[in-house]
Short mmCIF file of N, CA and C in Angstrom, two decimals:
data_model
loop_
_atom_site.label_atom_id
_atom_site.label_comp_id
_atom_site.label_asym_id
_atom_site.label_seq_id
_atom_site.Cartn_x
_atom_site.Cartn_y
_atom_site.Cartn_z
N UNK Y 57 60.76 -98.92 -89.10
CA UNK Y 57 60.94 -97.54 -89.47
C UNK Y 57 60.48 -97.40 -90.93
N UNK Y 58 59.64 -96.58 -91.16
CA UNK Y 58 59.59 -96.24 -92.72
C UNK Y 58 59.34 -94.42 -93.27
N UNK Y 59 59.90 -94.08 -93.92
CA UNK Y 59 60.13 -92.73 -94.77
C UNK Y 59 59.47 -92.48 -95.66
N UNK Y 60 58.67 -91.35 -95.67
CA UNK Y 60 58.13 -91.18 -97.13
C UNK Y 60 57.86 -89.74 -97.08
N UNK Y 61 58.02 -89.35 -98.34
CA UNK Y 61 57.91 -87.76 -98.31
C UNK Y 61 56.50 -87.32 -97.92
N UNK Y 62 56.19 -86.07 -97.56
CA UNK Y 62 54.37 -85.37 -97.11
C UNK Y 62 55.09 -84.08 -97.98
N UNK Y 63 54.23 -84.07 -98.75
CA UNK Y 63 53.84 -82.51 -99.30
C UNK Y 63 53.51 -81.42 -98.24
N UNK Y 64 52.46 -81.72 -97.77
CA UNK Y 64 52.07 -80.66 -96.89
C UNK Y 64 53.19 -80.05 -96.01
N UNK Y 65 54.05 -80.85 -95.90
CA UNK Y 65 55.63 -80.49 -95.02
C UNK Y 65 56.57 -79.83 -95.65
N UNK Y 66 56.72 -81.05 -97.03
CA UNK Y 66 57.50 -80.59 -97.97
C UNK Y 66 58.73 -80.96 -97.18
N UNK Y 67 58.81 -82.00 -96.85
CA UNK Y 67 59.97 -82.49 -96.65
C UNK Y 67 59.50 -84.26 -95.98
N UNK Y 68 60.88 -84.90 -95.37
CA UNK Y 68 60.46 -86.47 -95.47
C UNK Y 68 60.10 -86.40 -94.34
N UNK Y 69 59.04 -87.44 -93.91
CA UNK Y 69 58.74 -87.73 -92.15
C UNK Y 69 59.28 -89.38 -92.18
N UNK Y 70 59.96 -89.46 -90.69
CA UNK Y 70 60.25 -90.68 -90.67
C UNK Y 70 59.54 -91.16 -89.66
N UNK Y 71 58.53 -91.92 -89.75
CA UNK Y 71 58.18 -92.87 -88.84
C UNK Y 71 58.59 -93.64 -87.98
N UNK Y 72 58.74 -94.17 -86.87
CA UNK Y 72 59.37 -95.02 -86.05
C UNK Y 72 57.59 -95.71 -84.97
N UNK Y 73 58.17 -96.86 -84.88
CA UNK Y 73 57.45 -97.95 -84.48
C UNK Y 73 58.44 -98.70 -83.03
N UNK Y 74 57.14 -98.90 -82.08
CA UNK Y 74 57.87 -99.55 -80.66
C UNK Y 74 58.71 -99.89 -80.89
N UNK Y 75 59.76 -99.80 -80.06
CA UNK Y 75 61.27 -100.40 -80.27
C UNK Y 75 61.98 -99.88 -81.04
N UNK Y 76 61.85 -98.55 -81.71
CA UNK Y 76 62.77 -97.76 -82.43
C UNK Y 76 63.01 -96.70 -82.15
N UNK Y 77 64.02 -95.93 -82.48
CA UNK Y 77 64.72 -94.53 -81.87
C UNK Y 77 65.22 -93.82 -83.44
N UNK Y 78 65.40 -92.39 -83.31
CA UNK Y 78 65.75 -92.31 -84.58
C UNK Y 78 66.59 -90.57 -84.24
N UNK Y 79 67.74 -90.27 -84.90
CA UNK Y 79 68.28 -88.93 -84.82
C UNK Y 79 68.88 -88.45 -85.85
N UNK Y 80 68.77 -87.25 -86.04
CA UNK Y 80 68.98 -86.16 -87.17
C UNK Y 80 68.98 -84.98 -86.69
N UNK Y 81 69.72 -84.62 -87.46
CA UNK Y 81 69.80 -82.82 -87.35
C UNK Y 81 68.90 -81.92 -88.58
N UNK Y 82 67.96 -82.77 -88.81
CA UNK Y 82 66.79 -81.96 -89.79
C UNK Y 82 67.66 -82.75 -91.50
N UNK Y 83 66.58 -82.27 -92.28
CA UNK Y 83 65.75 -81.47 -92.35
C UNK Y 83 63.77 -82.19 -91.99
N UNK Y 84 64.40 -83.38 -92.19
CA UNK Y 84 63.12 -84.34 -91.83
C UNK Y 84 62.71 -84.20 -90.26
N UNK Y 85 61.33 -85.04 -90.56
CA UNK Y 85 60.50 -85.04 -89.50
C UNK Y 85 60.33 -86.18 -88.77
N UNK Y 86 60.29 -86.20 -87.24
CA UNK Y 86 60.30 -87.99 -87.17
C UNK Y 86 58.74 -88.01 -86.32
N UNK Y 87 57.91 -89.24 -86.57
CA UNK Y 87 56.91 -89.16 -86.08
C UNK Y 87 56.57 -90.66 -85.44
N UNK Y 88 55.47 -91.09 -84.20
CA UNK Y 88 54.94 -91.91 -83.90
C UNK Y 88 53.44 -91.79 -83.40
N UNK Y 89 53.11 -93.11 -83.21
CA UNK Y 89 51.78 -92.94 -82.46
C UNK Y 89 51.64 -93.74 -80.87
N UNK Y 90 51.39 -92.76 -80.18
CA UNK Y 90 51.39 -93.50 -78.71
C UNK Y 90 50.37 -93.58 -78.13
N UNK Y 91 49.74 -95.15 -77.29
CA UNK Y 91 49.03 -95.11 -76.86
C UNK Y 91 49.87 -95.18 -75.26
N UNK Y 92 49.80 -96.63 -74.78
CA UNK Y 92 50.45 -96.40 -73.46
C UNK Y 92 51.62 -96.59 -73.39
N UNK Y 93 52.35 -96.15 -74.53
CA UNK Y 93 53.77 -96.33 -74.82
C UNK Y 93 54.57 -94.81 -74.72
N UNK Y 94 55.89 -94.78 -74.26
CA UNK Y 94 55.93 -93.26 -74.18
C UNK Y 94 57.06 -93.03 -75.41
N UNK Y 95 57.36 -91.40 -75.86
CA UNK Y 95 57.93 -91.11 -76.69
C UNK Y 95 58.94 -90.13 -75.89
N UNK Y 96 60.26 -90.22 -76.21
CA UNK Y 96 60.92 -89.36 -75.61
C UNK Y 96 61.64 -88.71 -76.56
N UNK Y 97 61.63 -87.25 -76.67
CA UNK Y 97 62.33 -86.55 -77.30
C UNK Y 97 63.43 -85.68 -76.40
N UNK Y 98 64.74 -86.24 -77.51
CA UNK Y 98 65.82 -85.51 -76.92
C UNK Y 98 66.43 -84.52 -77.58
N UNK Y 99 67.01 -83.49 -77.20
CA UNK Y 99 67.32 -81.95 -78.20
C UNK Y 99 68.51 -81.89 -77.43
N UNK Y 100 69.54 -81.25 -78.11
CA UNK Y 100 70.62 -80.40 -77.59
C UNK Y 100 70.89 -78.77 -78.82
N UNK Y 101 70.47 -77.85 -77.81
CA UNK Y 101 70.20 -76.44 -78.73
C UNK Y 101 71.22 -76.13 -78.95
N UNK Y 102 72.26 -76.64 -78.38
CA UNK Y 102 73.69 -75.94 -79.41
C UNK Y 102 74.29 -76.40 -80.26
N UNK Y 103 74.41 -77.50 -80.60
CA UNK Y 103 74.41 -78.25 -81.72
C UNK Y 103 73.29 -78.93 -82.41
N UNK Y 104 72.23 -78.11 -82.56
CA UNK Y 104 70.98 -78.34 -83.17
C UNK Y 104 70.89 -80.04 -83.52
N UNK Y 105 70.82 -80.56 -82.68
CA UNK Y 105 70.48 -82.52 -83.13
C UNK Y 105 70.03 -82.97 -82.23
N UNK Y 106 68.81 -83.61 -83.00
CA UNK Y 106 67.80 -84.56 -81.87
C UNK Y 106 67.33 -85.33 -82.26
N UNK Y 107 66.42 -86.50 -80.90
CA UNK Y 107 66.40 -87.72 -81.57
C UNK Y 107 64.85 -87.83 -80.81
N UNK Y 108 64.53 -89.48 -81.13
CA UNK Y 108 62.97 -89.51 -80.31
C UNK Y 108 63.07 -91.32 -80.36
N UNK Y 109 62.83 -91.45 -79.63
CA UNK Y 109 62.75 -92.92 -78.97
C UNK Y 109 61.37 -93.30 -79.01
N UNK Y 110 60.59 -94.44 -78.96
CA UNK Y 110 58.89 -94.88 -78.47
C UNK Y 110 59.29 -96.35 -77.86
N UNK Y 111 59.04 -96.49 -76.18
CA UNK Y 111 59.19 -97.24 -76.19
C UNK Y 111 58.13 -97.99 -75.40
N UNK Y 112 58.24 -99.11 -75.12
CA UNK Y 112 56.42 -99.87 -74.91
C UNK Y 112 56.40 -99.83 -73.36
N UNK Y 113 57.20 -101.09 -73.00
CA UNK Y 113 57.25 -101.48 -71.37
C UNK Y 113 58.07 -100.30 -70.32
N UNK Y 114 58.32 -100.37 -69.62
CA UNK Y 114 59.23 -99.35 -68.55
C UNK Y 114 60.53 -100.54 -67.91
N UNK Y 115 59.99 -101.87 -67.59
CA UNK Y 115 60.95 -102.84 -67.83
C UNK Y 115 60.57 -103.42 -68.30
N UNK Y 116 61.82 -104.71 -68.33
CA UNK Y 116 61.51 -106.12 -69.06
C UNK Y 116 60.60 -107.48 -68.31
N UNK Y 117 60.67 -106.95 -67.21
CA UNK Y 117 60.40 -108.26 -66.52
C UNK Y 117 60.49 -108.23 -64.87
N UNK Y 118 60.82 -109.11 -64.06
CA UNK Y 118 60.96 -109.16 -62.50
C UNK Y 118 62.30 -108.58 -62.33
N UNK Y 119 63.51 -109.12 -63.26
CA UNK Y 119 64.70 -109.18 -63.12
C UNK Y 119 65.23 -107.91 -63.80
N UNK Y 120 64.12 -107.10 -64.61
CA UNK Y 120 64.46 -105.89 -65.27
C UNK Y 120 65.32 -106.19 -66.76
N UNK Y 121 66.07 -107.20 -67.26
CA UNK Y 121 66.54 -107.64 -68.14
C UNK Y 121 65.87 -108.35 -69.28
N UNK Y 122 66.13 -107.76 -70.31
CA UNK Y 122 65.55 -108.47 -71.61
C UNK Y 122 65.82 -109.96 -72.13
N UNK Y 123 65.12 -110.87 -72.31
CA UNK Y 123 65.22 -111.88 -72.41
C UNK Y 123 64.76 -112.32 -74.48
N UNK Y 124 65.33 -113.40 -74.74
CA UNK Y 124 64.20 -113.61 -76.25
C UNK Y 124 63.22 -113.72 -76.18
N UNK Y 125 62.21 -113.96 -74.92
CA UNK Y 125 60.86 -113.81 -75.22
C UNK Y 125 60.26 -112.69 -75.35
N UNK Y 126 60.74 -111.20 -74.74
CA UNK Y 126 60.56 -110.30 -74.85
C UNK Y 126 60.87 -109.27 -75.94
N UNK Y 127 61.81 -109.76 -76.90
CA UNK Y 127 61.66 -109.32 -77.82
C UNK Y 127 63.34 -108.17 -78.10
N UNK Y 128 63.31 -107.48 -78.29
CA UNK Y 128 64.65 -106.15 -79.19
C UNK Y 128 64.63 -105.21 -77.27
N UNK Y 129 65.28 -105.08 -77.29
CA UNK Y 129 65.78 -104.27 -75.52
C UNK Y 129 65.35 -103.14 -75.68
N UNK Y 130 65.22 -102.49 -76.63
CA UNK Y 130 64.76 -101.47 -77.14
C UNK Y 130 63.67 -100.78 -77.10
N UNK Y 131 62.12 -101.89 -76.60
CA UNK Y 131 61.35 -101.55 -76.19
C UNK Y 131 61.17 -101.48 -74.83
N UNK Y 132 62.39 -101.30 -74.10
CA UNK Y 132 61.89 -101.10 -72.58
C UNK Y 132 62.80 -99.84 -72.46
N UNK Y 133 62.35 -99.19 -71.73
CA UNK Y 133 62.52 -97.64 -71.10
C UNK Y 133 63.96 -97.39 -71.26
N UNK Y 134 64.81 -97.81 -70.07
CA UNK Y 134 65.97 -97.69 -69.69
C UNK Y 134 66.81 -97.97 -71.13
N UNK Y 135 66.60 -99.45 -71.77
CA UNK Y 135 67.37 -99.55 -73.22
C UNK Y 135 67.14 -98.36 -74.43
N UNK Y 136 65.99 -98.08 -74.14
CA UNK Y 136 65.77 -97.21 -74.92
C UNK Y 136 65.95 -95.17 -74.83
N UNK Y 137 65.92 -95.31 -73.74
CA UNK Y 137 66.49 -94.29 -73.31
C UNK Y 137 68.30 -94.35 -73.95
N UNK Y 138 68.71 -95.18 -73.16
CA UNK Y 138 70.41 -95.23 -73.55
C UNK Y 138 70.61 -94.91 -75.07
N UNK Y 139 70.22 -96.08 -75.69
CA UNK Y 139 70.30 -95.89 -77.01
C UNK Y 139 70.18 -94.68 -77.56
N UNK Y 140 69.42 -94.36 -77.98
CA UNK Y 140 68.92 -92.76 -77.85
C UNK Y 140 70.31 -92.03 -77.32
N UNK Y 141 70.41 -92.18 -76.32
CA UNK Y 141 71.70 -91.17 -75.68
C UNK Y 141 73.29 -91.35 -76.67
N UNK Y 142 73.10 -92.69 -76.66
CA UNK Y 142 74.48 -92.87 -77.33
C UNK Y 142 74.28 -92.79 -78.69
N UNK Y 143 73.49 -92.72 -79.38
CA UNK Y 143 73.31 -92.21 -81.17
C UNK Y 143 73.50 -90.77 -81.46
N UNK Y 144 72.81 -89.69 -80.22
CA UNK Y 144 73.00 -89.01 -80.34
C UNK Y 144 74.18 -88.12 -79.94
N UNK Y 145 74.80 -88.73 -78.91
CA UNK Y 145 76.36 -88.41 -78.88
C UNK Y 145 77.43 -88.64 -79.96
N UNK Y 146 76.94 -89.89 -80.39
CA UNK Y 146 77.79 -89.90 -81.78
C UNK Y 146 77.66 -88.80 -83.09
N UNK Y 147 76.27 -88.68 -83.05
CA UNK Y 147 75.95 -87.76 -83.71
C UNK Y 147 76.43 -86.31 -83.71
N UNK Y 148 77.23 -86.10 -82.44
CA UNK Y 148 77.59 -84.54 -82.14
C UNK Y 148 76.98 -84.23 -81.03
N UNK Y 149 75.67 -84.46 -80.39
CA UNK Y 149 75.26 -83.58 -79.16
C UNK Y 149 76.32 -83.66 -78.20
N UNK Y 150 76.14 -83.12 -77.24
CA UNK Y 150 76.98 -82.47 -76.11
C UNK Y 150 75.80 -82.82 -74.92
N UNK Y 151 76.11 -83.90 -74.30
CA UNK Y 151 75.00 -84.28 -73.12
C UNK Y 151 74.59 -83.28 -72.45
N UNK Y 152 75.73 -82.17 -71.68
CA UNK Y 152 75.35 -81.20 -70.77
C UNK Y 152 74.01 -80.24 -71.10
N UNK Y 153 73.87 -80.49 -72.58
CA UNK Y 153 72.69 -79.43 -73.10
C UNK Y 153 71.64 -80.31 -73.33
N UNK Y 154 71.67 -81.24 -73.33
CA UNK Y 154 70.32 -81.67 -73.77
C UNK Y 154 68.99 -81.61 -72.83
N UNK Y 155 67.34 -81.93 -73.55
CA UNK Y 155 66.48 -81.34 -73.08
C UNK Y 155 66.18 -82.49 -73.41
N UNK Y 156 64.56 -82.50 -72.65
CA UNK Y 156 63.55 -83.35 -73.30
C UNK Y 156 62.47 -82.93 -73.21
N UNK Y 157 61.59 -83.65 -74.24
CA UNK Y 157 60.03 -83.80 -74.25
C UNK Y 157 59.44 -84.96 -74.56
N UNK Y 158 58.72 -85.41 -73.07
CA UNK Y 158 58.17 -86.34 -73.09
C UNK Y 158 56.13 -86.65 -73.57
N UNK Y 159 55.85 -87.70 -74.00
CA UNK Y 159 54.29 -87.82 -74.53
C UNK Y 159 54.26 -89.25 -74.41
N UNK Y 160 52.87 -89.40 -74.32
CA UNK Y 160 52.31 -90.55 -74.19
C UNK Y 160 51.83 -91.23 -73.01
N UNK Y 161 51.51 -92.46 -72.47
CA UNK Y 161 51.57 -93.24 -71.29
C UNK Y 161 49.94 -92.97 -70.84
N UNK Y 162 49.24 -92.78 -72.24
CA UNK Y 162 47.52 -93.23 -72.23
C UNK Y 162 47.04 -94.18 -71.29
N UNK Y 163 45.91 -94.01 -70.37
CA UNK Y 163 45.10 -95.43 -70.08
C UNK Y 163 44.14 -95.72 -71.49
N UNK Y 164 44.80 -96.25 -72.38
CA UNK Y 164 43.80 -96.91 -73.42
C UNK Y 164 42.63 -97.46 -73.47
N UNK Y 165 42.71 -98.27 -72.40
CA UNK Y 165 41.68 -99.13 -72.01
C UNK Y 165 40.52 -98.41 -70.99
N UNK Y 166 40.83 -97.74 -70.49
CA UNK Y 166 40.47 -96.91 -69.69
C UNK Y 166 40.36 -97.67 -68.28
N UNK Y 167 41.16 -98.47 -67.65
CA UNK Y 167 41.07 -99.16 -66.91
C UNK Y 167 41.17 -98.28 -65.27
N UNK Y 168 40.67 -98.72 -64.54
CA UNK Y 168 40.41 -97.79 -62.89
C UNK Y 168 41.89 -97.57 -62.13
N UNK Y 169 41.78 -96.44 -61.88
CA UNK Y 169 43.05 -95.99 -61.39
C UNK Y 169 43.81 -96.75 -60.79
N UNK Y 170 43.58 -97.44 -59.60
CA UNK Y 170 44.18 -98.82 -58.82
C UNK Y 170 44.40 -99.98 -59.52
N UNK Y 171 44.21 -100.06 -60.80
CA UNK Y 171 44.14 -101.69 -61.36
C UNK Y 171 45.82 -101.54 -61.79
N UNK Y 172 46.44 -102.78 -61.46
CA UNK Y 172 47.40 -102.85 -61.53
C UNK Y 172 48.31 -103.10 -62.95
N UNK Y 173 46.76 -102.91 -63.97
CA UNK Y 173 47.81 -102.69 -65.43
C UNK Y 173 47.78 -101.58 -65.96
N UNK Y 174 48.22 -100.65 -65.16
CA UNK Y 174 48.11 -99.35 -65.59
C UNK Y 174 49.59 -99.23 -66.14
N UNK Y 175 49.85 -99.71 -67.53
CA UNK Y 175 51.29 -99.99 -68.22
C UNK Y 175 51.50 -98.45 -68.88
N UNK Y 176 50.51 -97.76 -69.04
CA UNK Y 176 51.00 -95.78 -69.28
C UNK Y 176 51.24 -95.33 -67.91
N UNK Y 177 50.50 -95.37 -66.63
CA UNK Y 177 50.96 -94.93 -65.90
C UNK Y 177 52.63 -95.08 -65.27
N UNK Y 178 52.95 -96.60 -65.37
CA UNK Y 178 54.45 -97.04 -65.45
C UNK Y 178 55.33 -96.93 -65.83
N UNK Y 179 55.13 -96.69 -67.58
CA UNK Y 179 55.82 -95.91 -68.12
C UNK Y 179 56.40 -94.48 -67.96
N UNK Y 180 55.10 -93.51 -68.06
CA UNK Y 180 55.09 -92.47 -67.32
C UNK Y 180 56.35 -92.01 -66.15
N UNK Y 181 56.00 -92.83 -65.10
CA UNK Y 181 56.96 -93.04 -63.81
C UNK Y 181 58.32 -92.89 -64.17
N UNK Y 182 58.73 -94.12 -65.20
CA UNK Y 182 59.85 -94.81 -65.52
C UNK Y 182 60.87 -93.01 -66.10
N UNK Y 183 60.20 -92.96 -67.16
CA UNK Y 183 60.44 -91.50 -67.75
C UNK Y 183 61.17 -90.03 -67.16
N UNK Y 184 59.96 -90.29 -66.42
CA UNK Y 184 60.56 -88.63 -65.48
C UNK Y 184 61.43 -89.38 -64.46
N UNK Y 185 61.59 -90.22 -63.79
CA UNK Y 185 62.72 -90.79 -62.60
C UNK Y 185 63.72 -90.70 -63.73
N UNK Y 186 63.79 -91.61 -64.72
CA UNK Y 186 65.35 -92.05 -65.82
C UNK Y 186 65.80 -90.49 -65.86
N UNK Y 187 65.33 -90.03 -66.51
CA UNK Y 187 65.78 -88.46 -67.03
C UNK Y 187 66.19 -87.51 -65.88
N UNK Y 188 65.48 -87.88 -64.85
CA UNK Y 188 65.96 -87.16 -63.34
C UNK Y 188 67.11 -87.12 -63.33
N UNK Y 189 67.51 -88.87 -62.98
CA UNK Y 189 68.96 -89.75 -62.81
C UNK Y 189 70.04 -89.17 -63.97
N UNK Y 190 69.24 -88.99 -65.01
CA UNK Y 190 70.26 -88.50 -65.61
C UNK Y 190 70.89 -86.79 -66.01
N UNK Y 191 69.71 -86.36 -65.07
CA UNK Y 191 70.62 -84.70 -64.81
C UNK Y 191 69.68 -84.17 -66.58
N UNK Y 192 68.92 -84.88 -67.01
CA UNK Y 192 67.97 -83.92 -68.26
C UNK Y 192 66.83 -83.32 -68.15
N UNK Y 193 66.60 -82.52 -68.26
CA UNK Y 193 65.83 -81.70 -67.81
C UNK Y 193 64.42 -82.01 -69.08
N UNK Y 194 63.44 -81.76 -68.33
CA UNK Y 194 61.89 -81.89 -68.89
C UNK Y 194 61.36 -80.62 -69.08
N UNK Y 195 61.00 -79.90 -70.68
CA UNK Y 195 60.79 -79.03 -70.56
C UNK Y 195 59.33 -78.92 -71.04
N UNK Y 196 59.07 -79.79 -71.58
CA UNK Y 196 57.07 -80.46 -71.87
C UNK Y 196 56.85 -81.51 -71.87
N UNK Y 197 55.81 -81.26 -71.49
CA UNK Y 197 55.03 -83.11 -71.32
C UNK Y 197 53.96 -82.68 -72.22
N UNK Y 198 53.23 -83.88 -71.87
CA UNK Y 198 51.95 -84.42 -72.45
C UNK Y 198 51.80 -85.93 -72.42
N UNK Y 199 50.89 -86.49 -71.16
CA UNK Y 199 51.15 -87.23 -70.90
C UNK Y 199 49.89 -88.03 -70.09
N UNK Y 200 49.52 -89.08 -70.56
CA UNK Y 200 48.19 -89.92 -69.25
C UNK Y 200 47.58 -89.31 -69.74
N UNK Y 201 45.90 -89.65 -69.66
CA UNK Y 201 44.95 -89.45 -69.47
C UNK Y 201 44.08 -90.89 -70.87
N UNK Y 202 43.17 -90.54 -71.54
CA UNK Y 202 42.54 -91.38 -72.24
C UNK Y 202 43.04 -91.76 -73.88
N UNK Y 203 43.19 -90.41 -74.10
CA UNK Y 203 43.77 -90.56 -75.38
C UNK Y 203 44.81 -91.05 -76.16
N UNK Y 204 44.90 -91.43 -77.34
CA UNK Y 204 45.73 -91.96 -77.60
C UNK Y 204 47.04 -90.68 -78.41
N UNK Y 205 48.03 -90.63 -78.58
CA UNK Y 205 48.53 -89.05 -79.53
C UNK Y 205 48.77 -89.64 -81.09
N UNK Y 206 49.34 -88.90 -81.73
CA UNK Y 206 50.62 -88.72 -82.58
C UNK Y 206 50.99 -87.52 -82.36
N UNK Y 207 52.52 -87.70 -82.74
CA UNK Y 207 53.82 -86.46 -82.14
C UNK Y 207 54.76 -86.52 -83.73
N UNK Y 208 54.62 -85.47 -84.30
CA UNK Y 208 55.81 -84.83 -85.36
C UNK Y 208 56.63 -83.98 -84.27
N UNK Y 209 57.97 -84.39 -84.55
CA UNK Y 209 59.41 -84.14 -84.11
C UNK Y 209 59.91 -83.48 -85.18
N UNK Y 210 60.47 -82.32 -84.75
CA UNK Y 210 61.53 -81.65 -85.94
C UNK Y 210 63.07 -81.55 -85.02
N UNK Y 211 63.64 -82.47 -85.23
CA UNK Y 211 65.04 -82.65 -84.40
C UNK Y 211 65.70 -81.52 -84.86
N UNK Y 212 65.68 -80.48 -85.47
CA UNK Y 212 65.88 -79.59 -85.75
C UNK Y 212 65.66 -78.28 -84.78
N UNK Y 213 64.68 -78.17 -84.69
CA UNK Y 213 64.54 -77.32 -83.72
C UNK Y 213 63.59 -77.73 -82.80
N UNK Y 214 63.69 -78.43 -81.97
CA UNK Y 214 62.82 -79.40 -81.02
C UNK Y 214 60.94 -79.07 -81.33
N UNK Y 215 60.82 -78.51 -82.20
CA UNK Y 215 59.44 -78.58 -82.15
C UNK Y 215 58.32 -79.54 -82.34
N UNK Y 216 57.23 -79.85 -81.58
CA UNK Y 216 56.53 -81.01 -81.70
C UNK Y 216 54.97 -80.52 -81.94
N UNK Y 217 54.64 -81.23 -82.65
CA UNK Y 217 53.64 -80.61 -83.19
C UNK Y 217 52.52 -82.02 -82.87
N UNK Y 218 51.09 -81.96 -82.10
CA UNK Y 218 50.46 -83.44 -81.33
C UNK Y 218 49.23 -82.97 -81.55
N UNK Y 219 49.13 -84.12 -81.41
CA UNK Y 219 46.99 -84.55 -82.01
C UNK Y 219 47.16 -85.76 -81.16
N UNK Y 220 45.92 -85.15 -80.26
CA UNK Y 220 45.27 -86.68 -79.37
C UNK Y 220 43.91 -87.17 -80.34
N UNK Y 221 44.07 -88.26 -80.07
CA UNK Y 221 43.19 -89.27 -81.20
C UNK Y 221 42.36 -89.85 -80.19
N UNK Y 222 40.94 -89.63 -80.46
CA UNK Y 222 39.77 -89.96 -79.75
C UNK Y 222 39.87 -91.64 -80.13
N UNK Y 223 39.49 -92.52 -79.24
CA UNK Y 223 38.82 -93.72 -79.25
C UNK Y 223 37.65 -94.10 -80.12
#
């Protein structure tokens, strides 16, 4: 994670990197860059606080469980989803309201639809099923295709502001 003020904002953006999640109720900005990794943004409008997750894999493995070779749990879907959920409950949201907006889950590589490392398309999947299961509703995407994004988050008032980044 790293912070640094932007003029042009006029206020701080916080960066977050695979395997990190981050929540506030403003006044900062939280931002990442996704290629076939997805970003999930979570809002609850009545208590204005939200958060944004980036996470890489959709699972860990055969067994779905994170192991030390794989690294912080954090980069797989489901851990990262949770997390996310429970920071921001602490934080004050109220689950019943929350929203999301999901981005990312690029074919980077541009690899053929059938090839079986289609790790954005998986992600992708992972995303809208988790959030199903969990009764949150999807109110934008942006999602698949070639490009790679970046996404400014204003947990403040869920606005996201995206630039797809040519190859």
């Amino acid at each position: 994670m790293n912070t640094f003020f932007d003029n042009s904002f006029n206020r701080n953006i916080v960066t977050i990197y695979p395997g990190e999640y981050y929540v506030s109720k403003g006044p900062e900005f939280v931002s990442t860059i996704l290629g076939s990794c997805v970003a999930i943004c979570l809002f609850d409008p009545h208590n204005l606080i939200g958060g944004m997750n980036h996470f890489m894999l959709a699972e860990s493995g055969s067994d779905g469980k994170p192991s030390e070779k794989t690294g912080p749990i954090s980069r797989f879907g489901k851990f990262a989803v949770d997390l996310l959920l429970d920071e921001l409950i602490k934080a004050g949201a109220d689950r019943r309201y929350l929203q999301a907006k999901i981005f990312g889950g690029s074919n980077v590589f541009n690899l053929p639809e059938n090839s079986r490392n289609q790790i954005g398309s998986e992600n992708i999947k992972f995303a809208k099923k988790y959030l199903a299961e969990l009764n949150i509703p999807i109110i934008t995407e942006d999602l698949g295709g070639v490009p790679s994004r970046k996404i400014i988050f204003d947990p403040a008032t869920f606005k996201v502001l995206l630039k797809r980044i040519s190859q």
